[in-house]
Tab-separated table of C-alpha atoms and ligand atoms in Angstrom:
chain	number	residue	atom	x	y	z
S	1	UNK	CA	41.712	-41.069	-115.336
S	2	UNK	CA	44.859	-39.825	-117.108
S	3	UNK	CA	44.276	-37.130	-113.892
S	4	UNK	CA	43.677	-39.795	-111.693
S	5	UNK	CA	46.852	-41.291	-112.601
S	6	UNK	CA	49.094	-38.283	-112.665
S	7	UNK	CA	47.870	-37.483	-109.368
S	8	UNK	CA	48.311	-40.725	-107.841
S	9	UNK	CA	51.750	-40.683	-109.174
S	10	UNK	CA	52.348	-38.155	-106.853
S	11	UNK	CA	51.679	-40.055	-103.853
S	12	UNK	CA	52.980	-43.203	-104.442
S	13	UNK	CA	56.438	-44.540	-105.052
S	14	UNK	CA	56.081	-48.234	-106.051
S	15	UNK	CA	53.921	-47.727	-108.804
S	16	UNK	CA	54.178	-46.149	-111.911
S	17	UNK	CA	50.850	-45.853	-112.838
S	18	UNK	CA	51.541	-46.332	-116.584
S	19	UNK	CA	49.699	-45.815	-119.456
S	20	UNK	CA	48.709	-49.056	-119.793
S	21	UNK	CA	48.544	-51.138	-116.675
S	22	UNK	CA	50.570	-54.747	-118.225
S	23	UNK	CA	52.379	-55.948	-115.381
S	24	UNK	CA	55.468	-55.471	-117.723
S	25	UNK	CA	57.508	-52.104	-116.247
S	26	UNK	CA	57.374	-53.688	-112.447
S	27	UNK	CA	58.125	-57.898	-113.289
S	28	UNK	CA	59.023	-59.282	-110.363
S	29	UNK	CA	58.066	-56.295	-107.864
S	30	UNK	CA	56.421	-57.962	-104.914
S	31	UNK	CA	56.263	-56.428	-102.821
S	32	UNK	CA	55.399	-53.538	-104.666
S	33	UNK	CA	52.497	-53.973	-107.586
S	34	UNK	CA	53.776	-56.269	-110.388
S	35	UNK	CA	53.747	-60.036	-111.410
S	36	UNK	CA	55.650	-63.013	-109.570
S	37	UNK	CA	59.219	-63.354	-110.810
S	38	UNK	CA	59.383	-62.653	-114.692
S	39	UNK	CA	55.789	-61.122	-114.606
S	40	UNK	CA	55.242	-63.142	-117.563
S	41	UNK	CA	51.593	-64.408	-116.082
S	42	UNK	CA	50.717	-60.843	-115.004
S	43	UNK	CA	51.458	-60.087	-118.561
S	44	UNK	CA	49.500	-62.645	-120.399
S	45	UNK	CA	46.445	-61.739	-118.000
S	46	UNK	CA	46.110	-58.449	-120.236
S	47	UNK	CA	47.909	-59.326	-123.280
S	48	UNK	CA	45.323	-62.493	-123.576
S	49	UNK	CA	42.455	-60.148	-122.905
S	50	UNK	CA	43.250	-58.720	-126.335
S	51	UNK	CA	43.054	-62.176	-128.124
S	52	UNK	CA	39.498	-62.080	-127.755
S	53	UNK	CA	37.772	-60.222	-130.316
S	54	UNK	CA	34.211	-58.772	-130.183
S	55	UNK	CA	31.268	-59.499	-132.877
S	56	UNK	CA	29.695	-56.425	-133.533
S	57	UNK	CA	26.488	-56.650	-134.435
S	58	UNK	CA	23.929	-53.519	-135.042
S	59	UNK	CA	21.021	-54.626	-136.814
S	60	UNK	CA	18.697	-54.143	-133.233
S	61	UNK	CA	16.225	-52.313	-131.719
S	62	UNK	CA	16.840	-48.938	-129.574
S	63	UNK	CA	15.302	-50.069	-126.714
S	64	UNK	CA	18.739	-48.926	-123.443
S	65	UNK	CA	21.102	-51.198	-122.108
S	66	UNK	CA	20.738	-52.414	-118.729
S	67	UNK	CA	24.074	-54.019	-117.211
S	68	UNK	CA	22.703	-54.175	-113.483
S	69	UNK	CA	23.379	-57.884	-111.888
S	70	UNK	CA	22.713	-60.145	-108.365
S	71	UNK	CA	25.461	-60.222	-106.674
S	72	UNK	CA	23.873	-62.577	-103.957
S	73	UNK	CA	20.600	-61.347	-103.282
S	74	UNK	CA	21.970	-57.431	-104.022
S	75	UNK	CA	21.363	-55.703	-107.189
S	76	UNK	CA	24.309	-53.648	-108.439
S	77	UNK	CA	24.024	-51.476	-111.295
S	78	UNK	CA	26.733	-53.436	-113.518
S	79	UNK	CA	28.899	-56.541	-112.482
S	80	UNK	CA	32.737	-55.464	-112.032
S	81	UNK	CA	33.440	-55.527	-108.246
S	82	UNK	CA	36.439	-54.324	-106.367
S	83	UNK	CA	39.276	-57.660	-106.021
S	84	UNK	CA	41.045	-57.749	-102.814
S	85	UNK	CA	43.953	-55.647	-102.430
S	86	UNK	CA	45.897	-55.750	-98.619
S	87	UNK	CA	49.100	-53.961	-97.513
S	88	UNK	CA	48.501	-50.556	-98.958
S	89	UNK	CA	51.562	-48.990	-97.811
S	90	UNK	CA	54.311	-51.400	-98.654
S	91	UNK	CA	52.857	-52.673	-101.786
S	92	UNK	CA	52.152	-48.899	-103.448
S	93	UNK	CA	54.281	-46.644	-100.876
S	94	UNK	CA	51.508	-44.862	-100.327
S	95	UNK	CA	50.547	-42.663	-97.306
S	96	UNK	CA	47.065	-44.281	-96.568
S	97	UNK	CA	45.729	-46.452	-94.011
S	98	UNK	CA	43.791	-50.125	-94.842
S	99	UNK	CA	40.467	-48.267	-93.621
S	100	UNK	CA	41.398	-45.172	-95.705
S	101	UNK	CA	41.943	-46.813	-98.827
S	102	UNK	CA	38.764	-49.358	-98.071
S	103	UNK	CA	36.235	-46.067	-97.173
S	104	UNK	CA	37.519	-44.577	-100.798
S	105	UNK	CA	36.211	-47.494	-102.270
S	106	UNK	CA	32.869	-47.902	-100.864
S	107	UNK	CA	32.366	-44.741	-100.478
S	108	UNK	CA	32.995	-44.564	-104.504
S	109	UNK	CA	31.590	-47.301	-105.550
S	110	UNK	CA	27.989	-46.516	-102.845
S	111	UNK	CA	25.704	-49.429	-104.044
S	112	UNK	CA	26.441	-49.605	-107.548
S	113	UNK	CA	29.049	-52.557	-107.060
S	114	UNK	CA	30.917	-53.911	-104.218
S	115	UNK	CA	34.423	-54.290	-102.226
S	116	UNK	CA	35.861	-57.107	-101.769
S	117	UNK	CA	39.087	-56.337	-98.388
S	118	UNK	CA	41.974	-58.069	-98.269
S	119	UNK	CA	43.523	-59.629	-95.648
S	120	UNK	CA	47.611	-60.322	-93.984
S	121	UNK	CA	49.397	-61.816	-91.293
S	122	UNK	CA	49.014	-58.470	-89.586
S	123	UNK	CA	45.564	-59.308	-88.258
S	124	UNK	CA	44.601	-55.196	-89.237
S	125	UNK	CA	44.910	-56.141	-92.661
S	126	UNK	CA	41.282	-57.707	-92.653
S	127	UNK	CA	40.188	-55.811	-89.483
S	128	UNK	CA	40.445	-52.046	-90.694
S	129	UNK	CA	38.599	-52.380	-93.856
S	130	UNK	CA	35.635	-53.597	-91.693
S	131	UNK	CA	35.105	-50.873	-90.278
S	132	UNK	CA	34.045	-49.350	-93.161
S	133	UNK	CA	31.255	-52.387	-93.228
S	134	UNK	CA	28.132	-50.052	-91.967
S	135	UNK	CA	28.947	-47.524	-94.918
S	136	UNK	CA	28.206	-50.194	-97.499
S	137	UNK	CA	29.170	-54.178	-99.235
S	138	UNK	CA	32.261	-55.575	-98.441
S	139	UNK	CA	33.620	-58.937	-98.732
S	140	UNK	CA	36.244	-60.252	-96.678
S	141	UNK	CA	38.781	-61.898	-97.897
S	142	UNK	CA	40.493	-64.368	-96.198
S	143	UNK	CA	44.055	-65.918	-96.447
S	144	UNK	CA	44.354	-69.811	-96.219
S	145	UNK	CA	45.628	-69.833	-92.397
S	146	UNK	CA	46.146	-73.310	-90.869
S	147	UNK	CA	42.606	-74.508	-89.640
S	148	UNK	CA	42.365	-73.041	-85.761
S	149	UNK	CA	43.453	-69.068	-87.152
S	150	UNK	CA	40.797	-69.226	-90.285
S	151	UNK	CA	37.690	-70.260	-88.028
S	152	UNK	CA	39.538	-67.733	-85.781
S	153	UNK	CA	39.442	-64.800	-88.719
S	154	UNK	CA	36.103	-66.567	-89.575
S	155	UNK	CA	34.162	-65.486	-86.356
S	156	UNK	CA	35.768	-62.035	-86.392
S	157	UNK	CA	34.044	-61.161	-89.877
S	158	UNK	CA	30.641	-62.592	-89.359
S	159	UNK	CA	30.754	-60.359	-85.903
S	160	UNK	CA	31.314	-57.910	-88.593
S	161	UNK	CA	28.211	-58.776	-90.138
S	162	UNK	CA	29.732	-59.553	-93.303
S	163	UNK	CA	26.872	-62.018	-95.464
S	164	UNK	CA	29.744	-63.482	-97.432
S	165	UNK	CA	33.058	-64.234	-97.087
S	166	UNK	CA	36.030	-64.981	-99.605
S	167	UNK	CA	39.503	-67.274	-99.500
S	168	UNK	CA	42.144	-66.664	-101.705
S	169	UNK	CA	43.704	-69.786	-101.591
S	170	UNK	CA	46.103	-69.261	-103.901
S	171	UNK	CA	48.187	-67.098	-101.520
S	172	UNK	CA	49.553	-70.199	-99.999
S	173	UNK	CA	52.352	-70.076	-102.752
S	174	UNK	CA	53.172	-66.439	-101.171
S	175	UNK	CA	55.904	-67.276	-99.719
S	176	UNK	CA	56.303	-64.282	-96.791
S	177	UNK	CA	53.445	-66.069	-95.540
S	178	UNK	CA	53.983	-69.519	-95.808
S	179	UNK	CA	57.607	-68.974	-93.378
S	180	UNK	CA	55.031	-66.170	-91.094
S	181	UNK	CA	53.354	-66.498	-87.404
S	182	UNK	CA	50.484	-67.247	-88.500
S	183	UNK	CA	51.543	-69.215	-91.555
S	184	UNK	CA	49.032	-70.268	-94.911
S	185	UNK	CA	48.683	-74.056	-95.743
S	186	UNK	CA	47.438	-75.043	-99.018
S	187	UNK	CA	43.678	-76.623	-98.828
S	188	UNK	CA	42.371	-79.826	-100.363
S	189	UNK	CA	38.612	-80.517	-100.898
S	190	UNK	CA	38.099	-81.760	-97.062
S	191	UNK	CA	39.998	-78.818	-95.984
S	192	UNK	CA	37.706	-76.421	-98.082
S	193	UNK	CA	34.738	-78.384	-97.011
S	194	UNK	CA	35.374	-77.717	-93.677
S	195	UNK	CA	35.334	-73.706	-94.198
S	196	UNK	CA	32.051	-74.210	-95.382
S	197	UNK	CA	30.901	-75.890	-93.047
S	198	UNK	CA	31.929	-73.891	-90.001
S	199	UNK	CA	31.429	-70.066	-91.822
S	200	UNK	CA	27.418	-70.853	-92.438
S	201	UNK	CA	27.415	-67.896	-94.947
S	202	UNK	CA	28.071	-68.067	-98.655
S	203	UNK	CA	31.833	-68.639	-99.113
S	204	UNK	CA	33.503	-67.971	-102.403
S	205	UNK	CA	36.823	-69.163	-103.405
S	206	UNK	CA	39.170	-67.383	-105.191
S	207	UNK	CA	42.416	-68.844	-107.335
S	208	UNK	CA	41.138	-70.951	-109.156
S	209	UNK	CA	42.648	-72.317	-112.295
S	210	UNK	CA	42.122	-75.492	-113.672
S	211	UNK	CA	38.205	-76.918	-113.656
S	212	UNK	CA	39.413	-79.701	-110.808
S	213	UNK	CA	40.236	-77.525	-108.845
S	214	UNK	CA	36.297	-75.411	-109.661
S	215	UNK	CA	35.064	-78.779	-108.849
S	216	UNK	CA	36.920	-79.096	-105.786
S	217	UNK	CA	35.446	-76.182	-104.515
S	218	UNK	CA	31.721	-76.700	-106.061
S	219	UNK	CA	32.142	-80.394	-104.179
S	220	UNK	CA	32.749	-78.888	-100.923
S	221	UNK	CA	29.915	-75.942	-100.939
S	222	UNK	CA	31.317	-73.124	-102.718
S	223	UNK	CA	28.541	-70.161	-103.152
S	224	UNK	CA	31.170	-69.202	-106.110
S	225	UNK	CA	34.953	-69.135	-107.246
S	226	UNK	CA	37.018	-66.330	-108.404
S	227	UNK	CA	39.011	-67.820	-111.705
S	228	UNK	CA	41.847	-66.315	-110.014
S	229	UNK	CA	45.944	-66.215	-110.133
S	230	UNK	CA	46.605	-63.160	-108.101
S	231	UNK	CA	47.148	-61.009	-110.293
S	232	UNK	CA	50.162	-63.147	-111.189
S	233	UNK	CA	51.232	-62.386	-107.922
S	234	UNK	CA	52.250	-66.089	-106.963
S	235	UNK	CA	53.513	-68.238	-110.145
S	236	UNK	CA	55.514	-67.026	-113.697
S	237	UNK	CA	54.572	-68.654	-116.504
S	238	UNK	CA	51.740	-69.815	-115.537
S	239	UNK	CA	48.246	-68.761	-118.105
S	240	UNK	CA	46.227	-66.562	-118.223
S	241	UNK	CA	42.847	-66.868	-116.757
S	242	UNK	CA	40.216	-65.546	-119.417
S	243	UNK	CA	42.143	-68.967	-121.241
S	244	UNK	CA	41.001	-71.304	-118.573
S	245	UNK	CA	37.531	-69.629	-118.216
S	246	UNK	CA	35.944	-71.135	-120.446
S	247	UNK	CA	36.361	-74.388	-119.516
S	248	UNK	CA	35.857	-73.781	-115.406
S	249	UNK	CA	32.203	-72.342	-116.948
S	250	UNK	CA	31.681	-75.689	-118.494
S	251	UNK	CA	32.408	-77.840	-116.298
S	252	UNK	CA	30.248	-75.823	-113.138
S	253	UNK	CA	27.445	-75.909	-115.482
S	254	UNK	CA	25.717	-73.168	-113.955
S	255	UNK	CA	26.328	-75.128	-110.367
S	256	UNK	CA	27.672	-71.477	-108.824
S	257	UNK	CA	28.418	-68.516	-109.398
S	258	UNK	CA	31.868	-68.237	-111.334
S	259	UNK	CA	33.724	-64.870	-111.079
S	260	UNK	CA	37.324	-63.671	-112.662
S	261	UNK	CA	40.516	-61.598	-112.797
S	262	UNK	CA	43.297	-60.466	-113.711
S	263	UNK	CA	44.454	-57.804	-116.551
S	264	UNK	CA	40.630	-56.456	-116.660
S	265	UNK	CA	41.347	-52.901	-117.879
S	266	UNK	CA	37.793	-52.111	-119.033
S	267	UNK	CA	34.256	-52.410	-119.791
S	268	UNK	CA	34.525	-54.013	-123.034
S	269	UNK	CA	37.644	-56.524	-121.602
S	270	UNK	CA	34.213	-56.804	-118.978
S	271	UNK	CA	31.788	-57.993	-121.517
S	272	UNK	CA	34.741	-60.562	-122.722
S	273	UNK	CA	34.321	-62.645	-119.334
S	274	UNK	CA	30.733	-62.942	-119.560
S	275	UNK	CA	30.618	-63.827	-123.414
S	276	UNK	CA	32.845	-66.455	-121.930
S	277	UNK	CA	30.241	-67.434	-119.126
S	278	UNK	CA	31.997	-65.487	-116.179
S	279	UNK	CA	28.837	-64.104	-113.567
S	280	UNK	CA	31.358	-61.243	-113.046
S	281	UNK	CA	34.950	-59.510	-113.276
S	282	UNK	CA	37.195	-58.109	-110.081
S	283	UNK	CA	39.653	-55.711	-111.265
S	284	UNK	CA	42.438	-54.747	-108.998
S	285	UNK	CA	45.465	-52.766	-109.995
S	286	UNK	CA	43.124	-50.140	-111.643
S	287	UNK	CA	40.968	-49.410	-108.779
S	288	UNK	CA	43.941	-49.020	-106.471
S	289	UNK	CA	45.706	-46.574	-108.654
S	290	UNK	CA	42.078	-44.751	-108.970
S	291	UNK	CA	41.900	-44.074	-105.029
S	292	UNK	CA	45.130	-43.463	-103.958
S	293	UNK	CA	44.747	-40.982	-107.299
S	294	UNK	CA	41.564	-39.386	-105.968
S	295	UNK	CA	39.914	-40.815	-103.362
S	296	UNK	CA	35.948	-41.379	-103.747
S	297	UNK	CA	35.596	-39.306	-106.491
S	298	UNK	CA	38.738	-41.490	-108.282
S	299	UNK	CA	36.695	-44.910	-107.641
S	300	UNK	CA	33.467	-43.665	-108.984
S	301	UNK	CA	35.069	-42.036	-112.174
S	302	UNK	CA	36.639	-45.216	-112.970
S	303	UNK	CA	33.356	-47.228	-111.988
S	304	UNK	CA	31.624	-44.815	-114.008
S	305	UNK	CA	34.041	-45.088	-116.976
S	306	UNK	CA	33.867	-49.319	-116.893
S	307	UNK	CA	30.256	-48.798	-116.580
S	308	UNK	CA	29.833	-46.380	-120.259
S	309	UNK	CA	31.815	-48.680	-121.809
S	310	UNK	CA	30.344	-52.470	-120.704
S	311	UNK	CA	27.063	-50.228	-122.048
S	312	UNK	CA	28.440	-49.252	-125.526
S	313	UNK	CA	29.941	-52.677	-126.169
S	314	UNK	CA	27.056	-54.439	-125.136
S	315	UNK	CA	24.681	-51.698	-127.598
S	316	UNK	CA	27.221	-52.528	-130.343
S	317	UNK	CA	27.119	-55.922	-130.180
S	318	UNK	CA	23.208	-56.458	-130.247
S	319	UNK	CA	23.040	-56.990	-126.339
S	320	UNK	CA	20.088	-55.049	-124.172
S	321	UNK	CA	20.650	-57.384	-121.359
S	322	UNK	CA	23.174	-59.170	-119.493
S	323	UNK	CA	21.598	-62.097	-120.456
S	324	UNK	CA	22.199	-61.083	-124.039
S	325	UNK	CA	25.736	-61.503	-123.888
S	326	UNK	CA	26.686	-64.982	-125.173
S	327	UNK	CA	29.678	-66.699	-126.505
S	328	UNK	CA	28.961	-66.095	-130.052
S	329	UNK	CA	29.497	-62.360	-129.434
S	330	UNK	CA	33.208	-63.072	-129.275
S	331	UNK	CA	36.494	-64.501	-131.551
S	332	UNK	CA	38.560	-66.130	-129.586
S	333	UNK	CA	42.027	-66.143	-131.633
S	334	UNK	CA	43.949	-68.727	-129.149
A	401	LIG	C1	49.212	-54.963	-104.920
A	401	LIG	C2	48.690	-56.028	-104.849
A	401	LIG	C3	48.002	-56.812	-103.023
A	401	LIG	C4	47.008	-58.111	-103.647
A	401	LIG	N1	46.857	-58.370	-102.467
A	401	LIG	C5	45.672	-59.078	-102.034
A	401	LIG	C6	44.967	-60.169	-100.970
A	401	LIG	O1	45.366	-59.492	-99.704
A	401	LIG	N2	43.686	-60.917	-101.006
A	401	LIG	C7	43.781	-61.075	-102.463
A	401	LIG	O2	42.804	-61.836	-102.167
A	401	LIG	N3	44.315	-60.844	-103.620
A	401	LIG	C8	45.248	-59.899	-103.470
A	401	LIG	N4	45.978	-59.482	-104.323
A	401	LIG	C9	45.176	-59.965	-105.889
A	401	LIG	C10	43.885	-59.237	-106.278
A	401	LIG	O3	43.007	-59.650	-105.362
A	401	LIG	C11	43.734	-59.551	-107.736
A	401	LIG	O4	43.319	-60.830	-107.990
A	401	LIG	C12	44.902	-59.076	-108.916
A	401	LIG	O5	45.293	-58.071	-109.182
A	401	LIG	C13	43.575	-59.153	-110.038
A	401	LIG	O6	44.469	-58.692	-110.958
A	401	LIG	P1	45.100	-56.886	-111.777
A	401	LIG	O7	45.197	-56.271	-110.751
A	401	LIG	O8	45.282	-57.154	-112.956
A	401	LIG	O9	43.279	-56.888	-112.157
A	401	LIG	C14	46.842	-58.185	-104.042
A	401	LIG	C15	46.835	-57.969	-106.019
A	401	LIG	C16	48.112	-56.596	-105.949
A	401	LIG	C17	48.927	-56.159	-107.135
């Protein structure tokens, strides 16, 4: 990854591709790739993961490790997905179109993982990545636009044969989008239900940080949620996602899929989320660096590294398949 970061640094003006992507140096850089305000929520996402420790257990047999997972009927090689990141040029200062960026991700992931794509006031941010859809699986992530615009964009993604869609409802907090045309808005449970009913394909709501919000998504008929604070880009001084995950998992009690993102960097980070009950993990900024730095090769290398690390962690903690990863595999120190 060092080589990929070196290459990426030469191709971007707004991200330093730090040795550890932890939100410290880029605090407040939005647009850019930092966290909002003092950057504390992004920083906390990364730092609280270090307070989940692995319980090593090597008294085990020698059967091979299988970390493959199911994503709404599609088999993936590991329960790690690419988080939606839009406006690559504006946020990274990289000369890469949304389509080039998404193609690097989709081709790099092949059939091993799935790419969530982003959205923006400019319709191209949503639609350009969908041209990569014939090459692979994409989950378009639509901003929480006011009702008519939301429906218009749902129609558009459905004509691109996407079979699952997502909405990052926490983008209602992005000031630039609140004031613009079209405008985003906050969604209550009724609005969420309207979206689910209109879409008629499985819908995932991203930006859930409390058990009440998770239950509203569940009651609205969501197929899944992403426990997410938008990588710390919509609220400063917020809790990290790993801190709220377990309570949400308990409240949902297996009735819909739970994904999580924010600060996950390695296969052992992914293991920690699975031990606390997540079905899968989305990773954002490191995949962007991989795609900008070395295109599909960079993405492939990073995905392989994540898989190797996850398998190694599973081995060392006595797990041979994902269902072996249980709460007692980790010790939480917060
Ligand atoms: C530059 C940038 C742009 C983003 N754009 C979007 C977007 O268009 N839609 C969305 O749902 N989330 C967006 N996100 C949030 C990511 O999907 C994800 O929640 C977050 O980056 C996860 O944290 P990580 O980058 O620390 O892994 C963006 C994040 C960054 C850093």
